[in-house]
Coordinates of C-alpha atoms in Angstrom, one line a residue:
Chain A
M1 CA -15.0 19.6 10.8
N2 CA -12.6 18.1 13.3
E3 CA -14.4 14.9 13.4
N4 CA -14.5 14.8 9.6
L5 CA -10.9 15.3 9.2
F6 CA -10.0 12.1 11.0
T7 CA -12.6 9.7 9.9
S8 CA -10.6 8.7 6.9
F9 CA -8.1 7.2 9.3
I10 CA -10.4 4.9 11.2
T11 CA -10.1 1.3 10.3
P12 CA -12.8 0.6 7.8
T13 CA -15.7 -1.7 8.6
M14 CA -18.5 -2.8 6.4
V15 CA -21.7 -4.1 7.9
G16 CA -19.7 -4.6 11.1
I17 CA -16.9 -6.8 9.5
P18 CA -13.5 -5.2 9.3
I19 CA -12.3 -5.2 5.8
V20 CA -8.8 -4.0 6.6
P21 CA -7.2 -7.4 5.4
L22 CA -8.8 -7.0 2.0
I23 CA -7.6 -3.5 1.7
I24 CA -4.0 -4.4 2.7
M25 CA -4.0 -7.3 0.2
F26 CA -5.4 -5.2 -2.7
P27 CA -2.0 -4.0 -4.0
S28 CA -1.0 -7.6 -4.6
I29 CA -3.6 -7.8 -7.4
L30 CA -1.8 -5.1 -9.3
F31 CA 1.4 -7.1 -9.6
P32 CA 0.7 -10.0 -11.7
S33 CA 3.5 -12.7 -11.6
P34 CA 5.5 -13.1 -14.8
S35 CA 5.1 -16.5 -16.5
R36 CA 6.8 -16.0 -19.9
L37 CA 10.1 -14.8 -21.2
V38 CA 8.4 -11.6 -22.8
D39 CA 5.1 -10.8 -20.8
N40 CA 2.5 -8.2 -21.3
R41 CA 3.4 -4.5 -20.9
L42 CA 2.3 -4.2 -17.2
V43 CA 4.5 -7.1 -16.1
S44 CA 7.5 -5.9 -18.2
I45 CA 7.3 -2.4 -16.9
Q46 CA 7.2 -3.8 -13.3
Q47 CA 10.1 -6.1 -14.0
W48 CA 12.2 -3.3 -15.4
L49 CA 11.4 -1.2 -12.3
V50 CA 12.2 -4.0 -9.9
R51 CA 15.5 -4.7 -11.6
L52 CA 16.4 -1.0 -11.5
T53 CA 15.6 -0.7 -7.9
S54 CA 17.2 -3.9 -6.8
K55 CA 20.6 -3.3 -8.6
Q56 CA 20.8 0.1 -7.0
M57 CA 19.8 -0.9 -3.6
L58 CA 21.6 -4.2 -3.2
S59 CA 25.0 -3.2 -4.8
I60 CA 26.5 -2.1 -1.4
H61 CA 25.7 -5.3 0.4
S62 CA 28.0 -8.3 0.8
H63 CA 27.1 -11.9 -0.1
K64 CA 25.3 -12.5 3.1
G65 CA 23.4 -9.2 2.8
Q66 CA 22.2 -10.0 -0.7
T67 CA 20.1 -12.8 0.6
W68 CA 17.8 -10.2 2.0
A69 CA 17.0 -9.1 -1.6
L70 CA 13.6 -10.6 -1.8
M71 CA 12.6 -9.1 1.6
L72 CA 13.8 -5.6 0.6
M73 CA 12.2 -5.5 -2.8
S74 CA 8.9 -6.8 -1.7
L75 CA 9.0 -4.2 1.2
I76 CA 9.6 -1.2 -1.1
L77 CA 7.0 -2.5 -3.6
F78 CA 4.4 -2.9 -0.8
I79 CA 5.0 0.4 0.8
G80 CA 5.2 2.3 -2.5
S81 CA 2.0 0.8 -3.9
T82 CA 0.1 1.2 -0.5
N83 CA 1.2 4.9 -0.2
L84 CA 0.4 5.6 -4.0
L85 CA -3.1 4.0 -3.7
G86 CA -3.9 6.0 -0.6
L87 CA -3.7 9.1 -2.9
L88 CA -6.9 8.0 -4.7
P89 CA -10.0 9.7 -3.4
H90 CA -11.8 8.2 -0.3
S91 CA -9.3 5.4 0.0
F92 CA -7.9 4.0 3.2
T93 CA -4.1 3.8 3.6
P94 CA -2.9 1.1 5.9
T95 CA 0.5 2.8 6.3
T96 CA -1.1 5.6 8.3
Q97 CA -1.6 3.2 11.1
L98 CA 1.2 3.1 13.4
S99 CA 0.4 -0.3 14.4
M100 CA 1.2 -1.6 11.0
N101 CA 4.3 0.3 10.6
L102 CA 5.6 -0.8 13.9
G103 CA 4.7 -4.3 12.8
M104 CA 6.9 -3.9 9.7
A105 CA 9.7 -2.0 11.4
I106 CA 10.3 -4.0 14.6
P107 CA 10.7 -7.4 13.1
L108 CA 13.0 -6.2 10.3
W109 CA 15.2 -4.1 12.5
A110 CA 15.4 -7.0 15.0
G111 CA 16.4 -9.4 12.2
T112 CA 19.3 -7.2 11.2
V113 CA 20.5 -6.7 14.8
A114 CA 20.1 -10.5 15.6
T115 CA 22.0 -11.3 12.3
G116 CA 24.9 -8.9 13.4
F117 CA 25.0 -10.3 16.9
R118 CA 25.0 -13.9 15.7
Y119 CA 27.6 -13.7 13.0
K120 CA 29.8 -10.8 14.0
T121 CA 29.4 -10.4 17.7
K122 CA 32.5 -8.5 18.4
A123 CA 31.9 -6.1 15.5
S124 CA 28.3 -5.6 16.7
L125 CA 29.2 -4.8 20.2
A126 CA 31.9 -2.5 18.9
H127 CA 29.3 -0.3 17.3
F128 CA 28.3 0.9 20.7
L129 CA 31.6 2.9 21.0
P130 CA 32.6 5.2 18.3
Q131 CA 36.3 5.3 17.6
G132 CA 38.6 7.8 19.4
T133 CA 36.4 8.7 22.3
P134 CA 38.1 10.1 25.5
F135 CA 38.3 7.6 28.3
P136 CA 36.0 9.4 30.8
L137 CA 33.1 9.7 28.4
I138 CA 32.9 5.9 27.5
P139 CA 30.1 5.0 29.9
M140 CA 27.8 7.8 28.8
L141 CA 28.6 7.3 25.2
V142 CA 27.7 3.6 25.5
I143 CA 24.4 4.5 27.0
I144 CA 23.7 7.1 24.3
E145 CA 24.6 4.5 21.5
T146 CA 22.3 2.0 23.1
I147 CA 19.4 4.4 23.2
S148 CA 20.0 5.4 19.6
L149 CA 20.2 1.7 18.5
F150 CA 16.7 1.1 20.3
I151 CA 15.2 4.1 18.8
Q152 CA 15.8 2.8 15.3
P153 CA 12.6 0.9 14.8
V154 CA 10.4 3.5 16.5
A155 CA 11.8 6.1 14.4
L156 CA 11.3 4.1 11.0
A157 CA 7.7 3.4 11.9
V158 CA 6.9 6.9 13.3
R159 CA 8.6 8.5 10.2
L160 CA 6.4 6.7 7.8
T161 CA 3.3 7.1 9.7
A162 CA 3.7 10.8 10.3
N163 CA 4.8 11.7 6.8
I164 CA 1.8 9.8 5.1
T165 CA -0.8 11.1 7.7
A166 CA 0.5 14.6 7.6
G167 CA 0.2 14.7 3.8
H168 CA -3.3 13.3 3.8
L169 CA -4.4 15.8 6.4
L170 CA -2.9 18.7 4.5
I171 CA -4.8 17.7 1.3
H172 CA -8.0 17.4 3.3
L173 CA -7.6 20.8 4.9
I174 CA -6.4 22.7 1.8
G175 CA -9.2 21.0 -0.3
G176 CA -11.7 22.0 2.2
A177 CA -10.4 25.5 2.3
T178 CA -10.6 25.8 -1.5
L179 CA -14.1 24.7 -1.6
T180 CA -15.2 27.3 1.0
L181 CA -13.2 30.0 -0.6
T182 CA -14.9 29.7 -3.9
S183 CA -18.1 31.4 -2.5
I184 CA -16.1 34.1 -0.8
S185 CA -13.3 35.1 -3.1
T186 CA -12.5 33.5 -6.5
I187 CA -8.8 34.5 -6.8
T188 CA -8.0 33.3 -3.3
A189 CA -9.7 30.0 -4.2
F190 CA -7.6 29.7 -7.2
I191 CA -4.3 30.3 -5.4
T192 CA -5.5 27.7 -2.9
F193 CA -6.2 25.4 -5.7
T194 CA -2.8 25.8 -7.1
V195 CA -1.3 25.1 -3.7
L196 CA -3.5 21.9 -3.7
V197 CA -2.1 20.8 -7.1
L198 CA 1.5 21.4 -5.9
L199 CA 0.8 19.5 -2.7
T200 CA -0.7 16.6 -4.6
I201 CA 2.5 16.4 -6.7
L202 CA 4.5 16.4 -3.6
E203 CA 2.4 13.7 -2.1
F204 CA 3.1 11.5 -5.1
A205 CA 6.8 12.1 -4.4
V206 CA 6.5 11.6 -0.7
A207 CA 4.7 8.2 -1.2
L208 CA 7.6 6.9 -3.2
I209 CA 10.4 8.4 -1.2
Q210 CA 9.1 7.3 2.1
A211 CA 9.1 3.8 0.6
Y212 CA 12.5 4.2 -0.5
V213 CA 13.7 5.7 2.7
F214 CA 12.2 2.9 4.9
T215 CA 13.7 0.2 2.7
L216 CA 17.1 2.1 2.5
L217 CA 17.4 2.4 6.2
V218 CA 16.6 -1.3 6.7
S219 CA 19.2 -2.2 4.2
L220 CA 21.8 0.2 6.0
Y221 CA 21.0 -1.4 9.3
L222 CA 21.7 -4.8 7.5
H223 CA 24.8 -3.6 5.9
D224 CA 26.1 -2.6 9.4
N225 CA 25.3 -6.1 10.7
T226 CA 26.6 -8.3 7.9
Chain B
M1 CA -44.5 -25.8 -14.6
A2 CA -40.7 -25.7 -13.9
S3 CA -38.7 -27.9 -16.4
V4 CA -35.9 -30.1 -15.2
V5 CA -32.5 -28.2 -15.6
P6 CA -29.8 -30.1 -17.5
V7 CA -26.5 -30.3 -15.9
E8 CA -23.9 -27.5 -16.2
K9 CA -25.5 -25.0 -18.5
K10 CA -23.9 -21.6 -19.0
L11 CA -25.8 -18.7 -17.7
M12 CA -26.9 -17.3 -21.2
D13 CA -28.4 -20.6 -22.2
V14 CA -30.6 -21.1 -19.1
K15 CA -34.2 -20.1 -19.7
L16 CA -35.9 -17.5 -17.2
G17 CA -38.1 -20.1 -15.6
E18 CA -35.2 -22.4 -14.8
L19 CA -33.1 -19.7 -13.2
P20 CA -33.8 -20.3 -9.5
S21 CA -32.9 -24.0 -9.9
W22 CA -29.9 -23.1 -11.8
I23 CA -28.7 -20.8 -9.1
L24 CA -29.3 -23.5 -6.5
M25 CA -27.1 -25.9 -8.5
R26 CA -24.1 -23.6 -8.4
D27 CA -21.1 -24.7 -6.2
F28 CA -21.2 -22.6 -2.9
T29 CA -18.5 -24.3 -1.1
P30 CA -15.5 -22.3 -0.2
K31 CA -13.5 -24.1 -2.9
G32 CA -16.4 -23.2 -5.4
I33 CA -16.4 -19.5 -4.3
A34 CA -12.5 -19.3 -4.6
G35 CA -12.8 -20.8 -8.0
A36 CA -15.4 -18.3 -9.1
F37 CA -13.0 -15.4 -8.0
Q38 CA -10.2 -17.1 -9.7
R39 CA -12.1 -17.5 -12.9
G40 CA -13.3 -14.0 -12.8
Y41 CA -9.7 -12.5 -12.1
Y42 CA -8.2 -14.5 -15.1
R43 CA -11.1 -13.5 -17.3
Y44 CA -10.4 -9.9 -16.6
Y45 CA -6.7 -10.4 -16.8
N46 CA -6.6 -12.1 -20.0
K47 CA -9.0 -9.7 -21.7
Y48 CA -7.5 -6.3 -20.7
I49 CA -3.9 -6.7 -19.3
N50 CA -2.4 -10.1 -20.7
V51 CA -2.6 -8.8 -24.4
K52 CA 0.1 -7.7 -26.9
R53 CA -0.6 -4.0 -26.9
G54 CA -2.3 -3.3 -23.5
G55 CA -2.8 0.3 -22.6
V56 CA -3.6 2.3 -19.5
A57 CA -7.3 1.2 -19.6
G58 CA -6.8 -2.1 -18.1
I59 CA -5.3 -1.1 -14.8
S60 CA -7.3 2.3 -14.6
M61 CA -10.6 0.4 -14.6
V62 CA -9.4 -1.7 -11.6
L63 CA -8.5 1.6 -9.9
A64 CA -11.9 3.3 -10.7
A65 CA -13.6 0.3 -9.3
Y66 CA -11.4 0.7 -6.2
V67 CA -12.3 4.4 -5.8
L68 CA -16.1 3.5 -6.3
F69 CA -15.9 0.8 -3.7
N70 CA -14.3 3.1 -1.1
Y71 CA -16.9 5.8 -1.9
C72 CA -19.7 3.3 -1.2
R73 CA -17.9 2.3 2.0
C74 CA -17.7 5.9 3.4
Y75 CA -21.0 7.3 1.9
K76 CA -22.6 7.4 5.3
E77 CA -20.0 10.0 6.5
L78 CA -19.8 11.7 3.1
K79 CA -23.5 12.5 2.8
H80 CA -23.2 15.0 5.7
E81 CA -20.7 17.0 3.7
R82 CA -22.8 17.7 0.9
L83 CA -23.6 21.4 0.1
R84 CA -27.3 21.5 1.0
K85 CA -29.4 23.8 3.1
Y86 CA -31.1 21.0 5.1
H87 CA -29.2 17.9 5.8

């Protein structure tokens, strides 16, 4: 059972060819590009959602930060759709792979830090020392702030990976438990099934929330640095 | 007694004896294959999604096909988990 639990996380290959790029590019099919003033229902719903999210997310930024609008909106769409597609049975979720999440987190975080250092060098360096610290504590605090800065991309990536992976594992485990319990005691199986239903609802929420959190934090780092 | 295939017939108009030569006539270059995928995508899109009163069926057929594709992909591991006495 232990080996079965983790087989859904290995990179999928078909006849020896890794098809991971195909699976990563699949959500793009579900977002058709709008071509007219009033499109079909799918495109209209997506446009409404994108407008709602972008207004809420980009309102805190200055003019310079709002140039990142395309990046942030495509990020939240990609992570949200990939996580939601991973909840379908037997599917592979690319965001469970730490490599991919690090590949998303590190460049974005580095971009925000580089923007901050390039345009507002003094203010970016000033972030390393909170206001009002006692004089003897300054060296230690600078070290701590540097560490917390460098941990930001790692935390972004690991948070997303761990949340999605843990959710998928829980669903596998509780689903397996429900199946084996049906032959032992029906009432316990029913209770476990209720837990499974609640967990699936939670996973839907987590899929969306994780996308939101990732994008929100990137935008927060951006706000600090513009 | 294979008759000569006239140029660019649609599949439904080709007679059964002419089928191998019709298949060999198709464009198998990368551009041709990309064109085939594009035609197929727009055929599906314009029939089920790009309509005035589209419903949930258009996109749920795509998701069902995705689930089926993933099931076929992991069938090898899944067949060991069936409830059988002898595997």
